[in-house]
Coordinates of C-alpha atoms (C1' of nucleotides) in Angstrom, one line a residue:
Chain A
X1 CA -140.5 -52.1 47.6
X2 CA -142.1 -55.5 47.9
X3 CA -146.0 -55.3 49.0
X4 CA -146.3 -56.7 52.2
X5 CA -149.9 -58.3 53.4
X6 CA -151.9 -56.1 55.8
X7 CA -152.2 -60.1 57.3
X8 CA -148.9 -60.3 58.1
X9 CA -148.1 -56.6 59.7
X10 CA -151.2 -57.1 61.9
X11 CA -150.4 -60.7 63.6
X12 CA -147.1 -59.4 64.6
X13 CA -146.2 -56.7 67.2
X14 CA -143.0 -55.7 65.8
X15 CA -142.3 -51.8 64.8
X16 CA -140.1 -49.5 63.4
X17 CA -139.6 -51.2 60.0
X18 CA -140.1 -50.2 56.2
X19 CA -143.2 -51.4 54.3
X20 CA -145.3 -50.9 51.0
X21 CA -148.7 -51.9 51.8
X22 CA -151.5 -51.5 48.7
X23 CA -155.8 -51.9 49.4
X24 CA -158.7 -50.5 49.3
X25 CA -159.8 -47.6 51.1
X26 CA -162.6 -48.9 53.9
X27 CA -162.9 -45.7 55.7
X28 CA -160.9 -42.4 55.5
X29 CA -161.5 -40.3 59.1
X30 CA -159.6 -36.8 59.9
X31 CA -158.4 -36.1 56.5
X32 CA -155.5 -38.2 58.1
X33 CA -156.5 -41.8 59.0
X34 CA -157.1 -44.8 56.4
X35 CA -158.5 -48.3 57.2
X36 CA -157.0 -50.3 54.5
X37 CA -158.2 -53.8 53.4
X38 CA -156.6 -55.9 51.2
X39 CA -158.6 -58.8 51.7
X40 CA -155.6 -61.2 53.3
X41 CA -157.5 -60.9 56.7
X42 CA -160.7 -59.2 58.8
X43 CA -158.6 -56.5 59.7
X44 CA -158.1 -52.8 58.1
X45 CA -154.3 -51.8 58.9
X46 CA -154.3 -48.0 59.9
X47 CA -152.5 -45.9 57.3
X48 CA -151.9 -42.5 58.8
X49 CA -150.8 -39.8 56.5
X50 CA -148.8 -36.0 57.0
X51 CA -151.1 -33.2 57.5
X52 CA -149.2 -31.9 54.5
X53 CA -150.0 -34.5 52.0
X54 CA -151.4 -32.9 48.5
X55 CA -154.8 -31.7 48.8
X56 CA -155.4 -33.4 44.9
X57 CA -154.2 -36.6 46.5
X58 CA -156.3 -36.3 49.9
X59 CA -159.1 -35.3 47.8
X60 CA -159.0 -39.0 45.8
X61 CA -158.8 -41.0 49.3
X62 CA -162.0 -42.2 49.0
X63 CA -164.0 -45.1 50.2
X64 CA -163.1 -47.9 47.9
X65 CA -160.0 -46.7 46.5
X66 CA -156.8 -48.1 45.9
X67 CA -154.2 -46.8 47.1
X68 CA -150.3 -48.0 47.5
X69 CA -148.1 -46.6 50.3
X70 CA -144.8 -46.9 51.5
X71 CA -144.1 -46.2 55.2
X72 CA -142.9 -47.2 58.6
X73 CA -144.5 -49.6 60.8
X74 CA -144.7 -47.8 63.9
X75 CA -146.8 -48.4 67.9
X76 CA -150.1 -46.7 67.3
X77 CA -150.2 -43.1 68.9
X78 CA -154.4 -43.6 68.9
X79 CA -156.4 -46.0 71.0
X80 CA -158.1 -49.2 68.9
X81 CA -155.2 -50.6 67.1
X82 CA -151.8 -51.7 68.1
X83 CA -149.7 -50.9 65.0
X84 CA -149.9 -48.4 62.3
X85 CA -148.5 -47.2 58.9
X86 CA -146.8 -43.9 59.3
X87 CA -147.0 -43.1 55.5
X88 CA -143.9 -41.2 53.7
X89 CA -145.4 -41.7 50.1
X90 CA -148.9 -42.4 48.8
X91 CA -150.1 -43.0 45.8
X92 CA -153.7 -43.6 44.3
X93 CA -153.8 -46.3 42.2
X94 CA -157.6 -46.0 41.2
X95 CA -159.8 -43.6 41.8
X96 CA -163.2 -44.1 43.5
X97 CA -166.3 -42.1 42.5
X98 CA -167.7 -41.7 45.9
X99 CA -170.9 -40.4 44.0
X100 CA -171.4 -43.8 41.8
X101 CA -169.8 -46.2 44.0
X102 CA -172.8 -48.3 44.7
X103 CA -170.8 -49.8 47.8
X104 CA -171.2 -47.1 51.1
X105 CA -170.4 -49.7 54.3
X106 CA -171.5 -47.0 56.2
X107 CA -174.9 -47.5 54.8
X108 CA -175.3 -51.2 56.3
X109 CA -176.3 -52.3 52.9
X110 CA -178.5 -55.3 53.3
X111 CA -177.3 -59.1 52.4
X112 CA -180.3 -59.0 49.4
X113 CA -178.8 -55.3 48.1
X114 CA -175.2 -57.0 48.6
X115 CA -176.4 -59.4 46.1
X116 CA -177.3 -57.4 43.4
X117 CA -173.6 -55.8 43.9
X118 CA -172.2 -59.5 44.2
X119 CA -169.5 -58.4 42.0
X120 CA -168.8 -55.5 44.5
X121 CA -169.5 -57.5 47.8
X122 CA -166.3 -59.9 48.3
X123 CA -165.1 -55.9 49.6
X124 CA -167.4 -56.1 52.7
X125 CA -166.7 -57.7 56.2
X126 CA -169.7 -60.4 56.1
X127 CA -168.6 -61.3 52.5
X128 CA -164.4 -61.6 53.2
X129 CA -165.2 -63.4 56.0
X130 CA -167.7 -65.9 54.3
X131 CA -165.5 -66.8 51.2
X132 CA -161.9 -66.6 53.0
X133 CA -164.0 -69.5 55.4
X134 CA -165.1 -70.8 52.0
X135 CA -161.7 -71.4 50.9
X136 CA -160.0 -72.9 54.1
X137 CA -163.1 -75.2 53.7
X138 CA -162.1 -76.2 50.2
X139 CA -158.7 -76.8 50.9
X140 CA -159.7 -78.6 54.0
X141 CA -161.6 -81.3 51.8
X142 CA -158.8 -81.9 49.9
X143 CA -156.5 -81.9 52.6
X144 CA -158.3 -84.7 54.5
X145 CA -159.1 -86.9 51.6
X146 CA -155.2 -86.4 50.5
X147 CA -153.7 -87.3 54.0
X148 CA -156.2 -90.6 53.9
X149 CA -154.6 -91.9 50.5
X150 CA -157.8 -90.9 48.2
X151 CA -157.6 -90.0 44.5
X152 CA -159.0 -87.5 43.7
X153 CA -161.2 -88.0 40.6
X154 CA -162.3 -85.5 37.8
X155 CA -165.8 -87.1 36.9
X156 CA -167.8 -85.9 33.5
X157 CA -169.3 -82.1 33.7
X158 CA -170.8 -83.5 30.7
X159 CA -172.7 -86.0 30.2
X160 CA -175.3 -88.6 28.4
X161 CA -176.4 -90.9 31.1
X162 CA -180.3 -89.9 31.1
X163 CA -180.7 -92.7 33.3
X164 CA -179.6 -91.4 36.5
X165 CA -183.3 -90.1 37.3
X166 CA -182.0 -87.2 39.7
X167 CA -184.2 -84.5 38.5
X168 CA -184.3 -82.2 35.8
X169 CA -180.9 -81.5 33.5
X170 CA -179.4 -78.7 31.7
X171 CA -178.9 -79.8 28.3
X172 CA -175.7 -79.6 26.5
X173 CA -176.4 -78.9 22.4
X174 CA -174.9 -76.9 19.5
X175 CA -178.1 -77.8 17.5
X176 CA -179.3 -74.4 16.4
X177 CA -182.1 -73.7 18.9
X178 CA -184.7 -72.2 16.2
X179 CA -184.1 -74.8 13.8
X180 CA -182.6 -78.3 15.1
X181 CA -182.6 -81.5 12.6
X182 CA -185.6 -83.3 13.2
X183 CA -186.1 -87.3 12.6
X184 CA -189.0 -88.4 10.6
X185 CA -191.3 -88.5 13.9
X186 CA -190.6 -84.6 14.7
X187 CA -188.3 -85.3 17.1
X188 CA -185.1 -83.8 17.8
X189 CA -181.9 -85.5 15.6
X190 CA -179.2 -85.7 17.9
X191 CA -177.3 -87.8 16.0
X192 CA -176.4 -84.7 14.5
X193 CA -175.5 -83.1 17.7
X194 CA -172.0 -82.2 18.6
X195 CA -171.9 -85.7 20.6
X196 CA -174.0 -87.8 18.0
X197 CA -176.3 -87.9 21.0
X198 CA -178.2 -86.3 23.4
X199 CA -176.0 -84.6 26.3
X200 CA -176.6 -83.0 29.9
X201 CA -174.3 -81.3 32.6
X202 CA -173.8 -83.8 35.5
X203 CA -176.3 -83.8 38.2
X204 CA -174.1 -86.4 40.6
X205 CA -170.6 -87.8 39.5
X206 CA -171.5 -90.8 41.8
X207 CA -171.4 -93.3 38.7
X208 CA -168.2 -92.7 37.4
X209 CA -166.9 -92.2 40.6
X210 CA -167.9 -96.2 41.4
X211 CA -165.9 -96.8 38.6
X212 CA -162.6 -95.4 39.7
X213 CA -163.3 -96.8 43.1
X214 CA -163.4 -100.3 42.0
X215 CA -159.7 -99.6 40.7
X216 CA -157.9 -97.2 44.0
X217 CA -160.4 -98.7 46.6
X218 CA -160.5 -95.0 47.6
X219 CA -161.6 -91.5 45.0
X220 CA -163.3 -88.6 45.7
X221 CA -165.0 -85.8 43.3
X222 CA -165.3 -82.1 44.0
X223 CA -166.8 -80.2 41.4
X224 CA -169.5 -78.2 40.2
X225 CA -173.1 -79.8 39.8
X226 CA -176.0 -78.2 38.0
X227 CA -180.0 -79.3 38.1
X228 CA -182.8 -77.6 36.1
X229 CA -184.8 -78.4 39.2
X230 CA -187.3 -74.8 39.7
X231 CA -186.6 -74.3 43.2
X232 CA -187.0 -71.6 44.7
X233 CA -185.4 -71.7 48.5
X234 CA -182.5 -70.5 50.4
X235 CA -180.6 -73.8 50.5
X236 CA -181.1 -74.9 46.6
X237 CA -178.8 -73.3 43.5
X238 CA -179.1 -74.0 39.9
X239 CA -174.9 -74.5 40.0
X240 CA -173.1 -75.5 42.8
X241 CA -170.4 -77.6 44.1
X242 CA -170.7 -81.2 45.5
X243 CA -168.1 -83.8 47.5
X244 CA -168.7 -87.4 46.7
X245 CA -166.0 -89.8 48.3
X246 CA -166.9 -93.1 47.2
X247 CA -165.2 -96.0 49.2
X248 CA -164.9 -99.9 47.9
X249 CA -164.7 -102.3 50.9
X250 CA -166.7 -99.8 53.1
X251 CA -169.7 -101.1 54.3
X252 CA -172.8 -98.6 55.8
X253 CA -171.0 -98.2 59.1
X254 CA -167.8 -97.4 57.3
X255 CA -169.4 -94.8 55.3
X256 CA -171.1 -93.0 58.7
X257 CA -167.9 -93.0 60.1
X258 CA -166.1 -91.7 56.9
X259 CA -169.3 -88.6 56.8
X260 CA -168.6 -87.9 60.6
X261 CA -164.8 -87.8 60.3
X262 CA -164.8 -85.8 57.5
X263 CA -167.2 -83.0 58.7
X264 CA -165.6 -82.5 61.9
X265 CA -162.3 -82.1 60.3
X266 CA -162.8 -79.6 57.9
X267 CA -164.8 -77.8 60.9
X268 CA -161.9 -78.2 63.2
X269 CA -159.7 -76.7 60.2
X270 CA -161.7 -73.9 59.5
X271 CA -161.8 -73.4 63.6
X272 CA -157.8 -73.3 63.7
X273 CA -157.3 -71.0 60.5
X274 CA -160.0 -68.5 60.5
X275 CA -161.1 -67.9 63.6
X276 CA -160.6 -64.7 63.2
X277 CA -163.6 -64.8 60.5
X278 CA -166.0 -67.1 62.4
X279 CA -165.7 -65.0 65.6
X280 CA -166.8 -61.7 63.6
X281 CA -169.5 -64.4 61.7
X282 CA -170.4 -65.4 64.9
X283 CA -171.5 -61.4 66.2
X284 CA -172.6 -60.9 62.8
X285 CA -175.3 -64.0 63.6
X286 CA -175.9 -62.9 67.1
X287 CA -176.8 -59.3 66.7
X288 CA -179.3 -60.5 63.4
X289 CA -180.5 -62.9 66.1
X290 CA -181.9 -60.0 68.1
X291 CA -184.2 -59.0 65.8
X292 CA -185.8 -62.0 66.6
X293 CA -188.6 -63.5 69.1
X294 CA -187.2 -65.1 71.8
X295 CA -188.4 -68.5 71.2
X296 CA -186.7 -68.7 67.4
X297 CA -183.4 -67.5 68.3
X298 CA -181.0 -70.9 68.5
X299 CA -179.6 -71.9 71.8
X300 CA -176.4 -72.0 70.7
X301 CA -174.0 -69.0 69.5
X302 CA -171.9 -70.0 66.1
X303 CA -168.6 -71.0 67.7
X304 CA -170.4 -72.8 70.2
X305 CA -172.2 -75.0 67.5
X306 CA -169.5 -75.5 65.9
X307 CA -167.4 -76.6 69.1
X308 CA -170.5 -78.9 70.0
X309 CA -170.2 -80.5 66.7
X310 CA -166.4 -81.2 67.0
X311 CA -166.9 -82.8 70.5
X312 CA -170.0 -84.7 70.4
X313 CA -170.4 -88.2 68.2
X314 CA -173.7 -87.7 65.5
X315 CA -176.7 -89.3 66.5
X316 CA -177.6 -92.7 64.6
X317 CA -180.4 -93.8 64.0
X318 CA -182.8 -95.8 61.4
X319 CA -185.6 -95.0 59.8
X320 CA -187.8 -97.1 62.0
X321 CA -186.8 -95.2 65.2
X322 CA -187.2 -91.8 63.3
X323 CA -190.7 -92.4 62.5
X324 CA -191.7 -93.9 66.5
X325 CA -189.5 -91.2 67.9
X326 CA -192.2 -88.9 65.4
X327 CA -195.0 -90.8 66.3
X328 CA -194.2 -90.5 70.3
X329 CA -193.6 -86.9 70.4
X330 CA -195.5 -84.2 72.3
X331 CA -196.1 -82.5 68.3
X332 CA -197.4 -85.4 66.6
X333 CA -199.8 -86.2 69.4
X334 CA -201.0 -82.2 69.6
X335 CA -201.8 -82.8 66.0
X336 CA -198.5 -80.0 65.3
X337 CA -197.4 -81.8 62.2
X338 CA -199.2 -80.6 58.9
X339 CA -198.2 -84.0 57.1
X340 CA -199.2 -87.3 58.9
X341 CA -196.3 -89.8 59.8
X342 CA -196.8 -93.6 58.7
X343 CA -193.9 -95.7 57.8
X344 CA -193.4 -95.8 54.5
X345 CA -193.4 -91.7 54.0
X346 CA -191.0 -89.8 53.1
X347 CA -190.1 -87.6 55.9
X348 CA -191.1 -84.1 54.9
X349 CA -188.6 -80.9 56.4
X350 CA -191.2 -80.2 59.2
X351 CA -190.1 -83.7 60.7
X352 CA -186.8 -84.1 59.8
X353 CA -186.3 -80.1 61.7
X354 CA -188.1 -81.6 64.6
X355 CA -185.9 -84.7 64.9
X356 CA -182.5 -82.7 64.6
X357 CA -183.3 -79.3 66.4
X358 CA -186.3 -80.2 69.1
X359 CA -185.4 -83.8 70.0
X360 CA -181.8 -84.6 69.5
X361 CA -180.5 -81.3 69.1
X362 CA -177.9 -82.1 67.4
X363 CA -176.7 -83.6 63.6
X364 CA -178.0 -87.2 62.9
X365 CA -178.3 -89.6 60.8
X366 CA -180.4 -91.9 59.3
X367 CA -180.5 -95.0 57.8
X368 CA -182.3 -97.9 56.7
X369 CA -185.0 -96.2 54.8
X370 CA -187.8 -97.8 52.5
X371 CA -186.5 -98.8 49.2
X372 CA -189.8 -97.5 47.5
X373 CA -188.4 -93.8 48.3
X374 CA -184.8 -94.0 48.0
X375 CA -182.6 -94.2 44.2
X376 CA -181.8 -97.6 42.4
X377 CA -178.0 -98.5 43.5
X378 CA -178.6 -98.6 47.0
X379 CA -178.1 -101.7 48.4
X380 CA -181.3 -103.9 49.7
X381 CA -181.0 -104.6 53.4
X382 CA -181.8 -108.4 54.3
X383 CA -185.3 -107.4 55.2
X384 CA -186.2 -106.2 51.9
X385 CA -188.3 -103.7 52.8
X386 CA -185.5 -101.3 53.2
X387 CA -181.9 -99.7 51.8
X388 CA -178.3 -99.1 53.2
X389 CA -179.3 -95.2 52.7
X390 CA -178.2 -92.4 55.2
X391 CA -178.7 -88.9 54.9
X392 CA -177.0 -86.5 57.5
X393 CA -179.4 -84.1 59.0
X394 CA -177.8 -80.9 60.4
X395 CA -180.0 -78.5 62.5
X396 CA -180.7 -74.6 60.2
X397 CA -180.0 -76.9 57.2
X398 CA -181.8 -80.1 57.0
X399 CA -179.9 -83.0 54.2
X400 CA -176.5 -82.0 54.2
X401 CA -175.6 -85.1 53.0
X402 CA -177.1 -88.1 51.2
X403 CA -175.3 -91.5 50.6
X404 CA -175.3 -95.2 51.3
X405 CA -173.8 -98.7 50.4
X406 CA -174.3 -99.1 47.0
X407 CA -175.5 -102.4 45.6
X408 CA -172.8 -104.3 44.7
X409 CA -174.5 -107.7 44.1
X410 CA -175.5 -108.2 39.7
X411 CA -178.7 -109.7 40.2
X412 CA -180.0 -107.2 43.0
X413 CA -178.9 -104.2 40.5
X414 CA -180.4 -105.6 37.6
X415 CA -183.4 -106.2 39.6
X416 CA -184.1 -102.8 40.6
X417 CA -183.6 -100.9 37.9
X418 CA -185.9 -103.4 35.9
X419 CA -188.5 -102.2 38.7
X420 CA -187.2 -98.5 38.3
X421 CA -187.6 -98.6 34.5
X422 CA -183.4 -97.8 34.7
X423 CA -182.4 -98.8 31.3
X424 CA -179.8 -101.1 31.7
X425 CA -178.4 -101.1 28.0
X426 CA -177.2 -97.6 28.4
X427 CA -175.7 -98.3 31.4
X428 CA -173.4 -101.4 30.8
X429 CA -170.5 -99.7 31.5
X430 CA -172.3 -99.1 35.1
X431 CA -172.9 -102.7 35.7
X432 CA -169.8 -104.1 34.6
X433 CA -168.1 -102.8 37.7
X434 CA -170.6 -106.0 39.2
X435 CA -169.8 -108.6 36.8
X436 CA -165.9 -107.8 37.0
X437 CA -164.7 -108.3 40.2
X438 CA -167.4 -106.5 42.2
X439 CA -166.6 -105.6 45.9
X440 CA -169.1 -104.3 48.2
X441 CA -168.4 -100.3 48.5
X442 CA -170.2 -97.1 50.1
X443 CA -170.4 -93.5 49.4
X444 CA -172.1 -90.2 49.7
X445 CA -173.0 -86.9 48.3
X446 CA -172.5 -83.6 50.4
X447 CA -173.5 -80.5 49.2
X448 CA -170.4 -78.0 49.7
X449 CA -172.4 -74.4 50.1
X450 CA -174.4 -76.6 52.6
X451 CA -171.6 -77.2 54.4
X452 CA -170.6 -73.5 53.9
X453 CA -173.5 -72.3 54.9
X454 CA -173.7 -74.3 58.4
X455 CA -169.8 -73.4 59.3
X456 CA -170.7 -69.4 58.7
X457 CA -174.3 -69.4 60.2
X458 CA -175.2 -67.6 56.7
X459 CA -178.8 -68.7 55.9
X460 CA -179.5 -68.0 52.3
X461 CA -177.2 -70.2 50.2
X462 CA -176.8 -67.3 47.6
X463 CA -174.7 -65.6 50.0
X464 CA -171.9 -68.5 50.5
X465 CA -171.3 -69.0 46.5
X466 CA -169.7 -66.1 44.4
X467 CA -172.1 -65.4 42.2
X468 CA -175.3 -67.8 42.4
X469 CA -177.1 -69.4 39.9
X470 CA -180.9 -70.1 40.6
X471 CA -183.8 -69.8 38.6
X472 CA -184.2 -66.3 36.6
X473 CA -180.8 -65.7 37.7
X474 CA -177.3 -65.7 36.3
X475 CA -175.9 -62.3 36.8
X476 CA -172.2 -61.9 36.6
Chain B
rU1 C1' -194.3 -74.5 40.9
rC2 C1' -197.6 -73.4 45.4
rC3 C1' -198.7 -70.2 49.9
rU4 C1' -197.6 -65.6 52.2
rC5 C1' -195.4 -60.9 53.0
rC6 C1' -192.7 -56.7 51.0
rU7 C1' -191.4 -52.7 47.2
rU8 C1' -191.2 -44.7 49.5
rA9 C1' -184.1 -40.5 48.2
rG10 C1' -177.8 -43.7 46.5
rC11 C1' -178.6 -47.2 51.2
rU12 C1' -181.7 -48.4 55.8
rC13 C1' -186.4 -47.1 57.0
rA14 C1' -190.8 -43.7 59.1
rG15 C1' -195.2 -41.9 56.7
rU16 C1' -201.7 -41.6 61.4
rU17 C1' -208.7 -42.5 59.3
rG18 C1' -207.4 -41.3 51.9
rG19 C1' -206.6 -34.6 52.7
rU20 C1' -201.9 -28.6 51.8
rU21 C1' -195.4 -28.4 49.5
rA22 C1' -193.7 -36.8 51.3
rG23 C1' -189.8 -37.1 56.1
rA24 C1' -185.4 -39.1 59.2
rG25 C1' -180.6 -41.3 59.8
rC26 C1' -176.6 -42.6 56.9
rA27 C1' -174.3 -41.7 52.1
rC28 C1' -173.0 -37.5 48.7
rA29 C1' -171.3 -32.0 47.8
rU30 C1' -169.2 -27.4 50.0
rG31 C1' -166.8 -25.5 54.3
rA32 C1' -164.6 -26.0 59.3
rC33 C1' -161.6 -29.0 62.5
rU34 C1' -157.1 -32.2 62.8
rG35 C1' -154.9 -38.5 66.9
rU36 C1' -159.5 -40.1 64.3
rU37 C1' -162.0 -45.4 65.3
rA38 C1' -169.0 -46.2 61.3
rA39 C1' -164.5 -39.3 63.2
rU40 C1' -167.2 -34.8 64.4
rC41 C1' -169.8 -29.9 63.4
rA42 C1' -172.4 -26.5 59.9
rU43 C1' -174.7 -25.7 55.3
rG44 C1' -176.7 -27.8 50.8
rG45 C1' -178.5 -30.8 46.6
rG46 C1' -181.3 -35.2 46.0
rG47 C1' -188.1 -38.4 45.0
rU48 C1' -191.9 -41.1 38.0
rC49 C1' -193.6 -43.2 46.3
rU50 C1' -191.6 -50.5 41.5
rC51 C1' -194.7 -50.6 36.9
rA52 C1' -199.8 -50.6 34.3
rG53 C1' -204.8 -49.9 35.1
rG54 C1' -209.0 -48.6 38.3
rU55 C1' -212.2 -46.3 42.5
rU56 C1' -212.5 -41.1 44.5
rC57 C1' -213.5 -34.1 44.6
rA58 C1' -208.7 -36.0 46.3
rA59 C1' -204.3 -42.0 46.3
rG60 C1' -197.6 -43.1 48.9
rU61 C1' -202.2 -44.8 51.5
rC62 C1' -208.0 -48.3 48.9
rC63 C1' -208.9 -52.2 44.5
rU64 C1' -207.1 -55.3 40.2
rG65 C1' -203.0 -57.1 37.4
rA66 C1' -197.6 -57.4 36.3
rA67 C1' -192.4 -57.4 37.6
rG68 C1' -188.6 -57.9 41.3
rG69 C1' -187.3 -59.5 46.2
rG70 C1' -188.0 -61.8 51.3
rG71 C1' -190.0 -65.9 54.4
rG72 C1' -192.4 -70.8 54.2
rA73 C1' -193.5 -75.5 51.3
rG74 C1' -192.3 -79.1 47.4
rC75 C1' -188.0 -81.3 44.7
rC76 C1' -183.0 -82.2 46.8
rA77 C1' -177.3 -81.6 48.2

RNA sequence: UCCUCCUUAGCUCAGUUGGUUAGAGCACAUGACUGUUAAUCAUGGGGUCUCAGGUUCAAGUCCUGAAGGGGGAGCCA
């Protein structure tokens, strides 16, 4: 008989029919009742077996097992679940040590154990729920950028632009590590690489993604991004996966409206087709809250956040009004701030957290900020003093995203990146989207597990990816 | 990389001022029960107290160092 999903029994009420349902054993009660998971929803389907079922089978129903059975669907004789699988045959598919299975649910196995096990963890409640969200997410971005008419774009994992400045870069080499040619100065010979030069993995596919803009007016990228940077923190990974529409014709505005659209749409998805996951996300984040003073729990449950977001605009605001609104408030004047505020700085978390969750309580933006902090290609305002930057602030996360109008005008580019030290020889490919029918365009960066991580209320970013990549770490 | 805290049974955690044989819940094993809901009940096994040094008559407990992890910071998405 063909398997049918555990999904698919639970979401409707009928009975009295045939199935073969296969899973993993979440919890065997009575000799005679098994919660069975096969990962299609939240749920456990109840299996319920004959009192005379082998004692060498019964003995093998253990927690984690896999097991096939083919039964009737029939009105639950027990309180707590509507439907249940009267079983006529079981079989064991693979056994489950319950004496080496390091996975016991019972045991309420910490999120830092769970990560050690990630290769174990997808089978838990928190974990299903975070990466079935992850997935709706993902197809969500595609989704919305498909609907709009963008292309989507498969940028360079590898690469030999040097010159992009955004921190440090896994190299790419098939010298021999011990014993690599070496040019009369000592240095390394990388004309003898596999490349004939020196190669990194991609830190932004921005560039190239400029480039397919100024041909489709609309791209976006979606694909893994790795920096060498050694950070240690909940929201940073070595590896992980970044959006970057980038938009010709768009102007600053364009692109704020673009960011604001697009995160409350794949919220809104994820809303309609798991809400199943966020609601049991939601009590996860709400009984971990309880551990907690008053005074640091948030205001807001999870699906209430979320619902804010999709029902109230972003706040907008520039740079300027960030640091006055800083300068003006209650903490700056009690001396709260560790870091002094002056225009010019660049806003450290303390202030950016106090902007988004004391004063606006809500996501904003920014924009306008001085040139002197912000990368080469973004486009001088009038004043210039500052750039068409924006970065998205979202309250438990700080940047979610970072973008801006990028400089479109041949003598402005060349400009900065002479005052950058950019070298602009290695980049020609770069500017001749300027000197060959250049159009003024916009884009932005946002960092997916970010996003992940503020639809699920998780708060270490390790726990929204697979299997995590940070410094000292690549298990799995 | 910096600051700070933590590391005791398979998991989650107690462990008093340094003092006899280091505890609990869950998990696990054996048995009982059989419409259970993290099933329940009884019995049982299970420890290099992270590691390496040191102080002391005596160290899970105090000191030094290392490793791993958490929280915060920087860099950023």
């Amino acid at each position: 008989m063909k398997r049918t999903k555990i999904k698919d029994i639970l979401r409707n009420d009928a009975t009295n029919y045939q199935v073969n349902v296969k899973g993993w054993v979440r919890s065997f009660r009575n000799n005679q009742f098994i919660a069975l998971n096969d990962g299609s929803c939240m749920g456990n389907i109840q299996v319920v077996i004959s009192l005379d079922t082998d004692a060498e089978i019964v003995k093998q129903i253990n927690n984690g097992a896999s097991v096939s059975v083919d039964g009737t669907v029939i009105a639950s004789m027990g309180k707590g679940q509507k439907v249940e699988v009267k079983a006529d045959q079981i079989t064991i598919m693979g056994v489950c040590d319950p004496e080496q299975f390091p996975l016991q649910l019972k045991n309420k196995p910490s999120l830092e154990y769970l990560r050690e096990i990630a290769h174990l963890r997808f089978r838990t409640n928190t974990f299903g729920a975070v990466f079935r969200v992850r997935h709706t997410l993902a197809y969500a971005v595609h989704k919305f950028f498909n609907d709009r008419g963008f292309v989507y774009l498969h940028t360079p994992i590898i690469t030999a632009s040097d010159a992009e400045g955004a921190g440090e870069m896994f190299r790419v080499s098939t010298l021999p590590p011990d014993n690599p040619p070496r040019n009369e100065d000592g240095t390394i010979n990388y004309k003898e690489d596999f490349f004939g030069r020196c190669t990194n993995l991609t830190v932004s596919g921005q560039l190239e993604a400029e480039l397919g803009a100024m041909a489709f007016s609309e791209v976006y990228t979606f694909g893994p991004t790795f920096r060498a940077e050694n950070s240690n923190t909940a929201r940073h990974l070595a590896e992980f996966w970044m959006i970057e529409p980038e938009v010709a014709f768009n102007d600053i505005t364009d692109n704020m409206d673009l960011a604001e659209d697009f995160i409350r749409y794949i919220i809104g998805y994820a809303m309609e087709h798991n809400r199943e996951d966020l609601e049991f996300l939601a009590q996860r984040l709400a009984d971990e809250e309880k551990q907690k003073p008053l005074n640091e729990r948030s205001e807001l449950g999870l699906i209430e956040k979320l619902e804010f977001v999709l029902n109230n605009k972003f706040e907008r605001i520039t740079y300027t009004e960030a640091i006055q609104i800083l300068r003006d408030s209650p903490a700056y004047k009690k001396k709260k701030f560790q870091y002094d505020v002056t225009w010019g700085i660049d806003m450290q978390s303390e202030h950016e957290r106090y902007l988004v969750e004391k004063h606006f309580k809500k996501p904003v933006i920014v924009t306008g900020y001085p040139k002197d902090i912000k990368a080469f290609y973004m486009r001088m305002n009038d004043d210039g003093k500052t750039v068409a930057a924006m970065d998205i602030l979202a309250p438990g996360i700080g940047e979610i995203v970072g973008g801006s109008q990028r400089e479109e005008r041949l003598d402005m580019l060349t400009k900065r990146m002479e005052e950058m030290h950019i070298p602009a020889e290695e980049m020609f490919w770069y500017l001749d989207t300027r000197r060959f029918g250049t159009v003024p365009h916009a884009g932005f960066g946002l960092g997916f597990e970010r996003m992940v991580l503020f639809v699920t209320g998780m708060t270490n970013i390790r726990d929204v990816i697979p299997f995590p990549r940070t410094p000292k770490n690549a298990e799995f």
